[in-house]
Amino acid sequence: MCAEGGIYGIGTDLCQAARMERCLQRDAFLRRVFSEQEQTLLAARSGKARWETAAANFAAKEAFLKACGVGLGGFALAEIAVLRRESGAPYYALQGAAAAWARDRRIIAHLSLSHDGGLACAFAVLERAR
């Protein structure tokens, strides 16, 4: 991990859309894992698009935790919100302890998502601002 500027960490993760199809049937899972904004995003989608979006967001959360070097449980998953710009580009909207952690370390989080063949992939790069 660098002291001044540059890459702080990278992380990647995969998630099966079929897994999210099953998990989204449980309201407790939805509330525990996804922020209110993400829940709104998911509610606006149906069927395969909903499951793929949920899988991509879940993978993005785990990729972020890996890039932070804190592992699963480092932050509440709902604090690592993954939203979309008007263009469709994904971005992190950190909240709570995750936002404080990033702010204290001057971290800028970058995210790329993809899905194909029932799998969603996320790649996170954490950059330390100068």
mmCIF file of C-alpha atoms in Angstrom:
data_model
loop_
_atom_site.group_PDB
_atom_site.id
_atom_site.type_symbol
_atom_site.label_atom_id
_atom_site.label_comp_id
_atom_site.label_asym_id
_atom_site.label_seq_id
_atom_site.Cartn_x
_atom_site.Cartn_y
_atom_site.Cartn_z
ATOM 1 C CA MET A 1 0.000 0.000 0.000
ATOM 2 C CA CYS A 2 1.494 3.290 -1.112
ATOM 3 C CA ALA A 3 2.082 6.242 1.192
ATOM 4 C CA GLU A 4 1.521 9.134 -1.261
ATOM 5 C CA GLY A 5 -0.721 8.979 -4.313
ATOM 6 C CA GLY A 6 -1.023 6.024 -6.652
ATOM 7 C CA ILE A 7 -2.792 2.698 -6.332
ATOM 8 C CA TYR A 8 -3.844 1.746 -2.811
ATOM 9 C CA GLY A 9 -5.370 -1.614 -3.712
ATOM 10 C CA ILE A 10 -7.175 -3.672 -6.317
ATOM 11 C CA GLY A 11 -9.877 -6.289 -5.980
ATOM 12 C CA THR A 12 -11.985 -8.480 -8.209
ATOM 13 C CA ASP A 13 -14.896 -10.832 -7.649
ATOM 14 C CA LEU A 14 -17.430 -13.006 -9.487
ATOM 15 C CA CYS A 15 -21.036 -13.737 -8.553
ATOM 16 C CA GLN A 16 -23.624 -16.020 -10.144
ATOM 17 C CA ALA A 17 -26.872 -14.322 -11.170
ATOM 18 C CA ALA A 18 -28.791 -17.495 -10.251
ATOM 19 C CA ARG A 19 -27.493 -17.161 -6.685
ATOM 20 C CA MET A 20 -28.934 -13.639 -6.505
ATOM 21 C CA GLU A 21 -32.241 -14.872 -7.945
ATOM 22 C CA ARG A 22 -32.584 -17.142 -4.901
ATOM 23 C CA CYS A 23 -31.197 -14.629 -2.375
ATOM 24 C CA LEU A 24 -33.451 -11.765 -3.493
ATOM 25 C CA GLN A 25 -36.477 -13.807 -2.442
ATOM 26 C CA ARG A 26 -35.506 -13.091 1.176
ATOM 27 C CA ASP A 27 -36.278 -9.531 2.316
ATOM 28 C CA ALA A 28 -33.736 -9.800 5.151
ATOM 29 C CA PHE A 29 -30.958 -10.460 2.624
ATOM 30 C CA LEU A 30 -32.057 -7.528 0.466
ATOM 31 C CA ARG A 31 -32.052 -5.107 3.437
ATOM 32 C CA ARG A 32 -28.757 -6.404 4.885
ATOM 33 C CA VAL A 33 -26.771 -6.354 1.636
ATOM 34 C CA PHE A 34 -28.182 -3.497 -0.449
ATOM 35 C CA SER A 35 -28.573 0.189 0.437
ATOM 36 C CA GLU A 36 -31.929 1.917 -0.028
ATOM 37 C CA GLN A 37 -30.680 3.444 -3.300
ATOM 38 C CA GLU A 38 -29.626 0.008 -4.568
ATOM 39 C CA GLN A 39 -32.963 -1.464 -3.555
ATOM 40 C CA THR A 40 -34.657 1.240 -5.645
ATOM 41 C CA LEU A 41 -32.370 0.396 -8.571
ATOM 42 C CA LEU A 42 -33.185 -3.312 -8.257
ATOM 43 C CA ALA A 43 -36.932 -2.666 -7.924
ATOM 44 C CA ALA A 44 -36.851 -0.802 -11.259
ATOM 45 C CA ARG A 45 -35.560 -3.954 -12.995
ATOM 46 C CA SER A 46 -37.195 -7.318 -13.417
ATOM 47 C CA GLY A 47 -36.248 -10.887 -14.183
ATOM 48 C CA LYS A 48 -32.783 -11.549 -15.550
ATOM 49 C CA ALA A 49 -31.796 -7.847 -15.530
ATOM 50 C CA ARG A 50 -32.613 -7.647 -11.798
ATOM 51 C CA TRP A 51 -30.570 -10.722 -10.906
ATOM 52 C CA GLU A 52 -27.621 -9.664 -13.066
ATOM 53 C CA THR A 53 -27.617 -6.189 -11.517
ATOM 54 C CA ALA A 54 -27.766 -7.656 -8.012
ATOM 55 C CA ALA A 55 -24.953 -10.096 -8.834
ATOM 56 C CA ALA A 56 -22.774 -7.309 -10.268
ATOM 57 C CA ASN A 57 -23.404 -5.105 -7.223
ATOM 58 C CA PHE A 58 -22.647 -7.960 -4.827
ATOM 59 C CA ALA A 59 -19.403 -8.738 -6.673
ATOM 60 C CA ALA A 60 -18.505 -5.023 -6.559
ATOM 61 C CA LYS A 61 -18.938 -4.967 -2.779
ATOM 62 C CA GLU A 62 -16.599 -7.952 -2.346
ATOM 63 C CA ALA A 63 -14.094 -6.486 -4.828
ATOM 64 C CA PHE A 64 -14.079 -3.253 -2.801
ATOM 65 C CA LEU A 65 -13.424 -5.137 0.448
ATOM 66 C CA LYS A 66 -10.549 -7.035 -1.169
ATOM 67 C CA ALA A 67 -9.055 -3.800 -2.507
ATOM 68 C CA CYS A 68 -9.292 -2.283 0.985
ATOM 69 C CA GLY A 69 -7.469 -5.260 2.446
ATOM 70 C CA VAL A 70 -10.120 -5.673 5.146
ATOM 71 C CA GLY A 71 -11.927 -8.774 3.855
ATOM 72 C CA LEU A 72 -15.547 -9.751 4.231
ATOM 73 C CA GLY A 73 -16.944 -8.152 7.351
ATOM 74 C CA GLY A 74 -14.697 -5.109 7.137
ATOM 75 C CA PHE A 75 -17.755 -2.916 6.557
ATOM 76 C CA ALA A 76 -21.486 -3.534 6.388
ATOM 77 C CA LEU A 77 -22.261 -4.504 2.796
ATOM 78 C CA ALA A 78 -25.099 -1.975 2.572
ATOM 79 C CA GLU A 79 -22.538 0.796 3.279
ATOM 80 C CA ILE A 80 -20.809 -0.081 -0.002
ATOM 81 C CA ALA A 81 -23.540 1.111 -2.349
ATOM 82 C CA VAL A 82 -23.065 0.522 -6.070
ATOM 83 C CA LEU A 83 -25.115 2.861 -8.242
ATOM 84 C CA ARG A 84 -25.256 3.839 -11.916
ATOM 85 C CA ARG A 85 -24.669 7.210 -13.553
ATOM 86 C CA GLU A 86 -27.126 8.441 -16.168
ATOM 87 C CA SER A 87 -24.776 6.967 -18.783
ATOM 88 C CA GLY A 88 -25.058 3.562 -17.079
ATOM 89 C CA ALA A 89 -21.501 3.665 -15.723
ATOM 90 C CA PRO A 90 -21.259 2.124 -12.235
ATOM 91 C CA TYR A 91 -19.796 3.921 -9.241
ATOM 92 C CA TYR A 92 -19.370 3.457 -5.512
ATOM 93 C CA ALA A 93 -21.508 5.626 -3.216
ATOM 94 C CA LEU A 94 -19.904 4.820 0.132
ATOM 95 C CA GLN A 95 -21.766 5.425 3.367
ATOM 96 C CA GLY A 96 -21.102 5.133 7.098
ATOM 97 C CA ALA A 97 -17.862 3.478 8.215
ATOM 98 C CA ALA A 98 -16.843 2.652 4.621
ATOM 99 C CA ALA A 99 -17.117 6.340 3.643
ATOM 100 C CA ALA A 100 -15.173 7.424 6.741
ATOM 101 C CA TRP A 101 -12.445 4.854 6.037
ATOM 102 C CA ALA A 102 -12.071 6.076 2.428
ATOM 103 C CA ARG A 103 -12.160 9.752 3.443
ATOM 104 C CA ASP A 104 -9.509 9.267 6.166
ATOM 105 C CA ARG A 105 -7.181 7.625 3.632
ATOM 106 C CA ARG A 106 -8.041 10.011 0.756
ATOM 107 C CA ILE A 107 -9.254 7.070 -1.339
ATOM 108 C CA ILE A 108 -10.919 7.446 -4.719
ATOM 109 C CA ALA A 109 -12.687 4.213 -5.722
ATOM 110 C CA HIS A 110 -12.959 3.175 -9.381
ATOM 111 C CA LEU A 111 -15.231 0.365 -10.559
ATOM 112 C CA SER A 112 -15.846 -1.708 -13.667
ATOM 113 C CA LEU A 113 -18.650 -4.266 -13.975
ATOM 114 C CA SER A 114 -19.495 -6.893 -16.567
ATOM 115 C CA HIS A 115 -21.798 -9.874 -16.852
ATOM 116 C CA ASP A 116 -22.132 -12.746 -19.298
ATOM 117 C CA GLY A 117 -23.230 -16.355 -19.224
ATOM 118 C CA GLY A 118 -24.879 -16.057 -15.830
ATOM 119 C CA LEU A 119 -21.809 -14.591 -14.120
ATOM 120 C CA ALA A 120 -21.184 -11.021 -13.022
ATOM 121 C CA CYS A 121 -17.652 -9.699 -12.605
ATOM 122 C CA ALA A 122 -16.478 -6.625 -10.723
ATOM 123 C CA PHE A 123 -13.067 -4.995 -10.715
ATOM 124 C CA ALA A 124 -12.235 -2.305 -8.151
ATOM 125 C CA VAL A 125 -9.211 -0.021 -8.076
ATOM 126 C CA LEU A 126 -8.616 2.171 -5.045
ATOM 127 C CA GLU A 127 -6.468 5.198 -5.698
ATOM 128 C CA ARG A 128 -4.952 7.374 -3.021
ATOM 129 C CA ALA A 129 -5.371 11.050 -3.909
ATOM 130 C CA ARG A 130 -2.279 13.206 -3.651
#
